[in-house]
């Protein structure tokens, strides 16, 4: 399988390796609540990280949320994702499900997750497979609302404290004076805070360490086994908050004999780790998370810092509420895009003989780009995840069928465009402009199809149970009479390149 790594990924990887080399075989220091400097460092270097212990959350909400986690787990609604990391396909150790606003999606590690809708007011009733699944989605909506309000309030208080500090603290005071940080929240008003706390999805995580014999060791600080490696959360609205509800299924007060002699974090207890990106001076933090604890990453914390999840002994769930950047990630958005593309089809004669309203290169190019977008960002992403979505709800069935139907029409459109460029007697200049406009999107289509096809065949993909196994869809055989164009576009792209070259004057061809 070909490994595709972006230049940024390569650069980051090199930087990381260099950092690890510099460390040689020493660990960087990190702090836990057992350390005297823990709270001071937290206030000084991690002021936008806020912990809300379980006691501060309503008892009834705990009960509903914890029952909801259990129900989704029992009904088999959580799945390990086959994500792409540094050009390789890997299964996440944690199982996940995305719940959120109807039609919303969230993309991470090249994987678009499709939200199982929670029952927001004012949108059509959702059919769930089981009453318990319906109740669970309702519970996470309630938790979302609670965390949204708590986030905005805590954030507001922090901004106010920051402002007060600036006003009170004389300028001559030393740089290490503990405070939130001079103007750390510059120019933020209530509206910013409100929109950056307006969580539209939650990504649920589950892992039972006992069933995961191989977990990676934390590489920089020696914090022990990780359930989730160091990362920034992706695909979020700039400076938006993330709120996490953590539910480790620990027995009643199992109170592990806290041996104060022992160095580092307790390996039986789940923790969240924090570090400042690219900083090897500031100690990292490992914050223990007990049943029902919540933490908040406010403002730019997620951008300036990285976090990881350190495994404990018991199974654990978490619900991570986010403001997904979904300007190109909602069902309404992609439906509108498809409608835009199909506006170029003249009403009437359908099928293989579609006729196009405009042959303008910009119009054709846009059409082919939308064709790629719906195929690779929606249809292939969806079917790559097997049949998992139907476990909870049939909500995505009709939209996916509709998108596929529109995509199928776009195959006819591409076919019609090709008919035009192959026509005898088209002036060279016109033909070249058309060829130049469509060659980019068509060769992208060709290489992405190849990549998705290979991803679906990967060894890891084939080990998955049948109902989760990636489906390469749409897919059709070379000689399928129902399809106007082949699945594999290698020959076609070569033909178009040839046509373009042919039409160029001798001089240019040599250059
Ligand atoms: O489970 C947690 O506490 C956080 C998980 C996390 O970092 C993530 O899902 O991005
Ligand atoms: Fe995260």
Coordinates of C-alpha atoms and ligand atoms in Angstrom, one line a residue:
X1 CA 0.0 0.0 0.0
X2 CA 1.3 3.4 -1.0
X3 CA 2.0 5.7 1.9
X4 CA 0.9 9.2 1.2
X5 CA 2.2 11.7 3.7
X6 CA 1.7 15.4 3.3
X7 CA 4.8 17.7 3.4
X8 CA 3.5 19.1 6.7
X9 CA 3.2 15.6 8.2
X10 CA 6.7 14.7 7.1
X11 CA 8.1 17.9 8.6
X12 CA 6.2 17.4 11.9
X13 CA 7.4 13.8 12.0
X14 CA 11.0 14.9 11.5
X15 CA 10.7 17.5 14.2
X16 CA 9.2 15.0 16.6
X17 CA 12.0 12.4 15.9
X18 CA 14.6 15.1 16.5
X19 CA 13.0 16.0 19.8
X20 CA 13.0 12.4 20.9
X21 CA 16.6 12.0 19.8
X22 CA 17.6 15.0 21.9
X23 CA 16.0 13.4 24.9
X24 CA 18.0 10.2 24.4
X25 CA 17.2 8.0 27.3
X26 CA 16.1 10.6 29.8
X27 CA 12.5 11.4 30.6
X28 CA 11.1 14.9 30.7
X29 CA 9.7 15.9 34.1
X30 CA 5.9 15.9 34.7
X31 CA 3.8 16.7 37.6
X32 CA 0.8 15.0 39.4
X33 CA -1.2 16.3 42.3
X34 CA 1.3 14.5 44.6
X35 CA 3.9 17.1 43.6
X36 CA 4.2 20.4 45.5
X37 CA 4.5 22.5 42.3
X38 CA 1.6 20.8 40.6
X39 CA -1.1 23.5 41.3
X40 CA 1.3 26.4 40.8
X41 CA 2.5 25.1 37.4
X42 CA -1.1 24.5 36.4
X43 CA -2.1 28.0 37.2
X44 CA 1.0 29.5 35.5
X45 CA 1.3 27.4 32.4
X46 CA -2.0 25.7 31.9
X47 CA -4.5 28.4 33.0
X48 CA -7.0 27.6 30.3
X49 CA -7.3 24.1 31.5
X50 CA -10.2 23.7 33.9
X51 CA -11.2 20.6 36.0
X52 CA -14.6 20.2 37.4
X53 CA -14.7 17.3 39.8
X54 CA -17.7 14.9 39.8
X55 CA -19.1 16.4 43.1
X56 CA -19.8 19.7 41.2
X57 CA -22.1 18.0 38.6
X58 CA -25.8 17.2 39.4
X59 CA -26.3 13.7 40.6
X60 CA -29.3 13.1 38.3
X61 CA -27.2 14.1 35.3
X62 CA -24.4 11.6 36.3
X63 CA -27.0 8.8 36.5
X64 CA -28.5 9.6 33.1
X65 CA -25.2 10.0 31.3
X66 CA -23.6 6.9 32.9
X67 CA -26.7 4.8 32.0
X68 CA -26.5 6.2 28.4
X69 CA -22.9 5.1 28.0
X70 CA -23.9 1.6 29.2
X71 CA -26.8 1.4 26.8
X72 CA -24.8 2.4 23.7
X73 CA -22.1 0.0 24.7
X74 CA -24.6 -2.8 25.2
X75 CA -26.2 -2.2 21.8
X76 CA -22.9 -2.3 20.1
X77 CA -23.0 1.3 18.9
X78 CA -19.3 2.1 19.4
X79 CA -16.7 1.2 16.9
X80 CA -12.9 1.3 16.5
X81 CA -12.0 3.6 13.6
X82 CA -9.7 2.6 10.7
X83 CA -7.9 5.9 10.6
X84 CA -4.9 7.1 8.6
X85 CA -1.8 8.1 10.5
X86 CA 1.3 9.1 8.6
X87 CA 0.0 7.4 5.5
X88 CA -0.8 4.1 7.3
X89 CA -4.1 2.6 8.1
X90 CA -4.5 1.9 11.8
X91 CA -7.3 0.9 14.1
X92 CA -7.8 3.2 17.0
X93 CA -7.5 1.4 20.4
X94 CA -10.6 3.3 21.6
X95 CA -14.1 2.6 20.2
X96 CA -16.1 5.7 19.2
X97 CA -19.4 7.1 18.2
X98 CA -20.3 10.6 17.1
X99 CA -23.6 12.1 18.4
X100 CA -24.7 15.6 17.5
X101 CA -26.8 18.1 15.5
X102 CA -28.7 16.4 12.7
X103 CA -26.6 16.3 9.5
X104 CA -23.4 17.3 11.1
X105 CA -20.1 15.4 10.5
X106 CA -16.7 15.6 12.2
X107 CA -13.5 14.7 10.4
X108 CA -10.4 13.5 12.2
X109 CA -7.3 11.6 11.0
X110 CA -8.8 11.5 7.4
X111 CA -12.0 10.0 8.7
X112 CA -15.3 11.7 8.5
X113 CA -17.7 10.6 11.2
X114 CA -21.4 11.1 10.6
X115 CA -23.4 12.2 13.7
X116 CA -26.1 10.0 15.1
X117 CA -28.6 12.9 15.6
X118 CA -29.6 14.0 19.1
X119 CA -33.2 15.1 19.4
X120 CA -32.8 18.9 19.1
X121 CA -35.9 21.0 19.3
X122 CA -37.3 22.1 16.0
X123 CA -36.0 19.3 13.8
X124 CA -37.8 16.3 12.5
X125 CA -38.3 13.3 14.8
X126 CA -35.4 10.7 14.6
X127 CA -36.1 7.0 14.4
X128 CA -33.7 5.1 16.6
X129 CA -33.2 1.3 16.5
X130 CA -34.0 1.0 20.3
X131 CA -35.7 3.1 22.9
X132 CA -32.5 3.0 25.0
X133 CA -30.5 4.4 22.1
X134 CA -33.1 7.2 21.8
X135 CA -32.8 7.9 25.6
X136 CA -29.0 7.8 25.4
X137 CA -28.9 10.5 22.6
X138 CA -31.3 12.6 24.7
X139 CA -29.0 12.2 27.7
X140 CA -25.9 13.4 25.7
X141 CA -27.9 16.4 24.4
X142 CA -28.7 17.2 28.0
X143 CA -25.1 16.8 29.0
X144 CA -24.1 19.0 26.1
X145 CA -26.4 21.8 27.2
X146 CA -25.0 21.5 30.7
X147 CA -21.4 21.6 29.6
X148 CA -22.1 24.5 27.2
X149 CA -23.5 26.6 30.0
X150 CA -20.7 25.7 32.4
X151 CA -18.0 26.4 29.7
X152 CA -19.3 29.8 28.9
X153 CA -19.6 30.7 32.6
X154 CA -16.2 29.5 33.5
X155 CA -14.6 31.1 30.5
X156 CA -16.3 34.4 31.3
X157 CA -15.0 34.3 34.9
X158 CA -11.5 33.6 33.6
X159 CA -11.7 36.6 31.2
X160 CA -12.9 38.8 34.1
X161 CA -10.1 37.6 36.4
X162 CA -7.6 38.2 33.6
X163 CA -8.9 41.8 33.1
X164 CA -8.8 42.5 36.8
X165 CA -5.2 41.3 37.1
X166 CA -4.1 43.5 34.3
X167 CA -5.8 46.5 36.0
X168 CA -4.4 45.7 39.5
X169 CA -1.0 44.3 38.9
X170 CA 1.7 46.9 38.5
X171 CA 3.7 46.6 35.4
X172 CA 7.0 46.3 37.3
X173 CA 6.1 42.9 38.8
X174 CA 8.3 40.0 37.8
X175 CA 7.3 37.9 34.7
X176 CA 6.6 34.8 36.7
X177 CA 4.0 36.3 39.0
X178 CA 1.2 33.7 39.0
X179 CA -1.8 35.0 37.2
X180 CA -3.9 34.0 34.3
X181 CA -1.5 35.8 32.0
X182 CA -1.4 39.3 30.8
X183 CA -4.2 39.8 28.3
X184 CA -4.4 36.1 27.6
X185 CA -8.0 36.6 26.4
X186 CA -7.5 39.9 24.6
X187 CA -10.5 41.4 22.9
X188 CA -12.9 38.5 23.6
X189 CA -16.5 39.4 24.3
X190 CA -19.5 37.5 25.4
X191 CA -20.6 36.7 21.9
X192 CA -17.2 35.1 21.1
X193 CA -17.4 33.1 24.3
X194 CA -20.9 32.0 23.5
X195 CA -20.2 30.9 19.9
X196 CA -17.0 29.1 21.0
X197 CA -18.9 27.1 23.6
X198 CA -21.8 26.2 21.3
X199 CA -20.9 22.5 21.1
X200 CA -22.5 20.9 18.0
X201 CA -21.2 17.3 18.5
X202 CA -19.8 14.9 21.0
X203 CA -17.4 12.2 20.2
X204 CA -17.8 9.3 22.7
X205 CA -14.8 7.1 23.5
X206 CA -14.6 3.7 25.1
X207 CA -11.8 1.4 26.0
X208 CA -11.4 -1.6 28.3
X209 CA -7.6 -1.8 28.9
X210 CA -7.9 -5.4 30.0
X211 CA -9.0 -6.3 26.5
X212 CA -6.2 -4.2 24.9
X213 CA -3.0 -6.2 25.5
X214 CA -0.9 -3.8 23.5
X215 CA -1.0 -0.1 24.3
X216 CA 1.8 2.4 23.4
X217 CA 4.0 3.8 26.1
X218 CA 4.0 7.5 26.5
X219 CA 7.3 8.5 24.9
X220 CA 8.4 11.9 26.4
X221 CA 7.7 11.8 30.1
X222 CA 7.3 8.1 30.9
X223 CA 3.7 8.5 31.9
X224 CA 2.9 4.9 31.1
X225 CA 0.3 3.3 28.8
X226 CA -1.7 5.6 26.5
X227 CA -5.2 5.0 25.3
X228 CA -5.0 8.1 23.0
X229 CA -1.5 9.4 21.9
X230 CA -0.5 13.1 22.1
X231 CA -2.5 15.2 19.8
X232 CA -4.4 18.5 19.2
X233 CA -8.1 18.1 18.4
X234 CA -8.7 18.8 14.7
X235 CA -11.5 20.3 12.7
X236 CA -12.7 22.6 15.4
X237 CA -13.8 26.3 15.1
X238 CA -10.8 28.5 15.9
X239 CA -10.3 29.0 19.6
X240 CA -13.4 27.0 20.5
X241 CA -13.6 25.1 23.7
X242 CA -13.7 21.3 24.3
X243 CA -15.5 19.8 27.3
X244 CA -14.9 16.2 28.4
X245 CA -17.0 14.1 30.7
X246 CA -15.0 11.2 32.0
X247 CA -16.6 7.9 33.2
X248 CA -14.2 5.3 34.4
X249 CA -16.1 2.3 35.7
X250 CA -14.1 1.9 38.9
X251 CA -15.6 -0.1 41.8
X252 CA -17.0 1.8 44.8
X253 CA -14.0 3.5 46.4
X254 CA -11.4 0.9 45.3
X255 CA -9.0 3.4 46.9
X256 CA -5.7 2.1 45.5
X257 CA -3.2 2.3 48.4
X258 CA -1.7 5.6 47.5
X259 CA 1.9 5.0 48.0
X260 CA 3.4 8.5 48.3
X261 CA 6.9 7.0 47.8
X262 CA 6.0 5.9 44.3
X263 CA 7.1 8.2 41.6
X264 CA 4.8 9.4 38.9
X265 CA 1.2 8.8 38.1
X266 CA -0.8 5.9 39.5
X267 CA -1.0 3.4 36.6
X268 CA -4.3 2.0 37.9
X269 CA -6.1 5.4 37.5
X270 CA -7.1 7.0 34.2
X271 CA -5.4 10.4 33.6
X272 CA -5.4 13.1 31.0
X273 CA -1.9 14.3 30.1
X274 CA -1.1 17.9 29.0
X275 CA 2.1 19.4 27.5
X276 CA 3.0 22.6 25.7
X277 CA 3.7 21.9 22.1
X278 CA 7.4 21.9 21.3
X279 CA 8.4 22.8 24.8
X280 CA 10.8 20.6 26.7
X281 CA 11.3 23.1 29.6
X282 CA 7.8 23.2 31.1
X283 CA 6.9 20.1 33.0
X284 CA 3.9 18.1 31.6
X285 CA 0.8 17.5 33.7
X286 CA -0.9 14.2 34.4
X287 CA -4.4 14.9 35.9
X288 CA -6.2 12.0 37.5
X289 CA -9.8 11.5 36.3
X290 CA -12.2 9.7 38.6
X291 CA -15.8 8.7 37.8
X292 CA -17.8 11.7 36.6
X293 CA -15.0 14.2 36.5
X294 CA -15.1 16.8 33.7
X295 CA -12.4 19.0 32.2
X296 CA -12.5 21.9 29.9
X297 CA -10.0 23.1 27.3
X298 CA -10.7 26.8 26.8
X299 CA -9.9 29.2 24.1
X300 CA -6.6 28.5 22.3
X301 CA -5.4 25.8 24.8
X302 CA -6.0 23.0 22.3
X303 CA -3.8 24.9 19.8
X304 CA -0.9 25.8 22.1
X305 CA -0.9 22.5 24.0
X306 CA -1.3 18.8 23.3
X307 CA -3.1 16.3 25.3
X308 CA -3.2 12.5 25.6
X309 CA -5.2 9.9 27.5
X310 CA -3.3 7.7 30.0
X311 CA -5.0 4.4 30.6
X312 CA -5.9 3.1 34.0
X313 CA -7.2 -0.3 35.0
X314 CA -11.0 -0.2 34.7
X315 CA -12.9 0.3 31.4
X316 CA -13.6 3.9 30.7
X317 CA -16.0 6.0 28.6
X318 CA -15.6 9.7 27.8
X319 CA -17.9 12.2 26.1
X320 CA -15.9 14.9 24.3
X321 CA -18.0 17.9 23.3
X322 CA -16.8 20.1 20.5
X323 CA -17.6 22.9 18.2
X324 CA -16.9 21.1 14.9
X325 CA -16.0 23.4 12.0
X326 CA -18.7 22.2 9.7
X327 CA -18.9 24.9 7.0
X328 CA -18.2 22.1 4.5
X329 CA -19.3 19.3 6.8
X330 CA -23.1 19.3 7.0
X331 CA -25.6 17.4 4.9
X332 CA -27.3 20.6 3.9
X333 CA -24.0 21.9 2.6
X334 CA -23.2 18.9 0.4
X335 CA -26.8 18.7 -0.9
X336 CA -26.5 22.4 -2.0
X337 CA -23.2 21.7 -3.7
X338 CA -24.6 18.8 -5.6
X339 CA -27.6 20.9 -6.7
X340 CA -25.2 23.6 -7.9
X341 CA -23.3 21.0 -10.0
X342 CA -26.5 19.5 -11.4
X343 CA -27.8 23.0 -12.4
X344 CA -25.7 22.6 -15.5
X345 CA -27.8 19.7 -16.7
X346 CA -30.6 20.6 -19.1
X347 CA -34.0 19.3 -18.0
X348 CA -35.5 16.6 -20.1
X349 CA -33.4 14.0 -21.7
X350 CA -31.7 12.1 -18.9
X351 CA -29.5 9.1 -18.8
X352 CA -26.5 8.7 -21.0
X353 CA -27.6 11.6 -23.3
X354 CA -27.6 14.4 -20.7
X355 CA -27.1 17.7 -22.3
X356 CA -25.2 20.5 -20.6
X357 CA -26.4 24.1 -20.3
X358 CA -22.9 25.6 -20.3
X359 CA -19.5 24.5 -21.6
X360 CA -17.7 27.3 -19.9
X361 CA -14.4 25.8 -18.5
X362 CA -15.0 27.3 -15.0
X363 CA -18.5 25.8 -14.9
X364 CA -17.2 22.3 -16.0
X365 CA -14.3 22.5 -13.6
X366 CA -16.6 23.3 -10.7
X367 CA -18.9 20.4 -11.7
X368 CA -16.0 17.9 -11.7
X369 CA -14.7 19.3 -8.3
X370 CA -18.1 18.8 -6.7
X371 CA -18.3 15.3 -8.2
X372 CA -15.0 14.6 -6.4
X373 CA -16.2 16.2 -3.2
X374 CA -19.4 14.1 -2.9
X375 CA -17.6 10.9 -4.0
X376 CA -14.6 11.1 -1.7
X377 CA -15.7 13.3 1.2
X378 CA -19.2 11.7 1.6
X379 CA -20.0 8.5 -0.2
X380 CA -16.6 6.7 0.1
X381 CA -16.1 8.0 3.7
X382 CA -19.5 6.7 4.7
X383 CA -19.3 3.2 3.1
X384 CA -15.7 2.8 4.3
X385 CA -17.2 2.6 7.8
X386 CA -19.2 -0.4 6.8
X387 CA -22.8 -0.7 8.0
X388 CA -22.1 0.8 11.4
X389 CA -24.5 3.7 11.3
X390 CA -27.6 1.4 10.8
X391 CA -26.8 0.0 14.3
X392 CA -28.3 3.1 15.9
X393 CA -30.5 4.8 13.4
X394 CA -31.5 4.8 9.8
X395 CA -31.1 8.6 9.7
X396 CA -28.3 8.6 7.1
X397 CA -29.8 6.0 4.8
X398 CA -32.0 8.3 2.7
X399 CA -29.5 11.1 2.5
X400 CA -26.8 8.7 1.3
X401 CA -29.1 7.2 -1.3
X402 CA -29.9 10.8 -2.5
X403 CA -26.2 11.8 -2.7
X404 CA -25.4 8.6 -4.6
X405 CA -28.2 9.3 -7.1
X406 CA -26.8 12.8 -7.6
X407 CA -23.3 11.5 -7.9
X408 CA -24.5 9.0 -10.5
X409 CA -25.9 11.9 -12.6
X410 CA -22.5 13.5 -12.3
X411 CA -21.0 10.5 -14.0
X412 CA -23.3 11.3 -16.9
X413 CA -22.1 14.9 -16.8
X414 CA -18.5 13.9 -17.0
X415 CA -19.3 11.6 -19.9
X416 CA -21.1 14.5 -21.7
X417 CA -18.0 16.7 -21.2
X418 CA -15.8 14.0 -22.6
X419 CA -18.0 13.8 -25.6
X420 CA -17.5 17.5 -26.2
X421 CA -13.7 17.4 -26.0
X422 CA -13.6 14.4 -28.4
X423 CA -15.8 16.1 -31.0
X424 CA -14.2 16.7 -34.4
X425 CA -13.9 20.2 -35.4
X426 CA -13.7 21.9 -32.0
X427 CA -11.3 24.8 -32.2
X428 CA -8.0 23.9 -30.6
X429 CA -8.1 26.8 -28.2
X430 CA -11.5 25.9 -26.9
X431 CA -10.7 22.2 -26.6
X432 CA -7.5 23.0 -24.7
X433 CA -9.3 25.3 -22.2
X434 CA -11.8 22.5 -21.5
X435 CA -9.1 19.9 -21.2
X436 CA -7.1 22.1 -18.8
X437 CA -10.1 22.7 -16.7
X438 CA -11.1 19.1 -16.2
X439 CA -7.7 17.3 -16.2
X440 CA -7.0 18.3 -12.6
X441 CA -10.2 17.0 -11.0
X442 CA -10.2 13.9 -13.2
X443 CA -6.6 12.8 -12.3
X444 CA -7.4 13.5 -8.7
X445 CA -10.4 11.3 -9.0
X446 CA -8.3 8.6 -10.6
X447 CA -5.7 8.6 -7.8
X448 CA -8.2 8.9 -5.0
X449 CA -10.2 6.0 -6.3
X450 CA -7.1 3.9 -6.4
X451 CA -6.2 5.0 -2.8
X452 CA -9.7 4.2 -1.4
X453 CA -9.8 0.9 -3.3
X454 CA -6.5 -0.1 -1.7
X455 CA -7.6 1.1 1.8
X456 CA -10.7 -1.1 1.5
X457 CA -8.5 -4.1 0.7
X458 CA -5.9 -3.5 3.4
X459 CA -5.0 -6.3 5.8
X460 CA -6.5 -4.5 8.8
X461 CA -9.7 -3.7 6.9
X462 CA -10.1 -7.4 6.1
X463 CA -9.8 -8.5 9.8
X464 CA -12.9 -6.5 10.8
X465 CA -16.2 -8.2 11.5
X466 CA -18.5 -8.3 8.4
X467 CA -20.9 -5.5 9.5
X468 CA -17.9 -3.2 10.1
X469 CA -15.8 -4.1 7.1
X470 CA -15.1 -1.2 4.7
X471 CA -17.2 -1.3 1.5
X472 CA -15.7 0.2 -1.6
X473 CA -18.7 2.0 -2.8
X474 CA -19.5 3.1 -5.4
X475 CA -17.7 0.4 -7.3
X476 CA -18.4 -1.3 -10.6
X477 CA -16.7 -3.6 -13.1
X478 CA -15.0 -2.5 -16.2
X479 CA -17.8 -3.7 -18.5
X480 CA -20.8 -2.7 -16.5
X481 CA -23.4 -1.6 -19.1
X482 CA -25.2 0.6 -16.5
X483 CA -22.2 2.9 -16.1
X484 CA -21.1 5.4 -18.7
X485 CA -17.5 5.5 -17.6
X486 CA -15.1 3.0 -16.1
X487 CA -14.2 3.0 -12.4
X488 CA -10.5 3.1 -13.2
X489 CA -9.8 6.3 -15.0
X490 CA -6.1 5.6 -15.8
X491 CA -6.6 5.2 -19.5
X492 CA -9.0 8.1 -19.7
X493 CA -6.6 10.5 -18.0
X494 CA -3.8 9.4 -20.3
X495 CA -6.0 10.0 -23.3
X496 CA -6.8 13.5 -22.2
X497 CA -3.2 14.3 -21.5
X498 CA -2.4 13.1 -25.0
X499 CA -5.1 15.3 -26.5
X500 CA -3.7 18.3 -24.7
X501 CA -0.2 17.6 -25.8
X502 CA -1.2 16.9 -29.4
X503 CA -2.8 20.3 -29.7
X504 CA 0.2 22.2 -28.5
X505 CA 2.6 23.7 -31.0
X506 CA 5.8 21.7 -31.6
X507 CA 7.9 24.3 -29.7
X508 CA 5.9 24.1 -26.5
X509 CA 5.8 20.4 -26.5
X510 CA 9.6 20.2 -26.4
X511 CA 10.0 22.8 -23.7
Ligands
LIG1 O1 -11.1 10.8 26.6 C1 -10.6 11.9 26.8 O2 -10.5 12.4 28.0 C2 -10.1 12.7 25.7 C3 -10.1 12.0 24.4 C4 -9.5 12.8 23.3 O3 -8.6 13.5 23.5 C5 -10.2 12.8 22.0 O4 -11.1 12.0 21.8 O5 -9.8 13.6 21.2
LIG2 FE1 -8.5 15.0 22.1

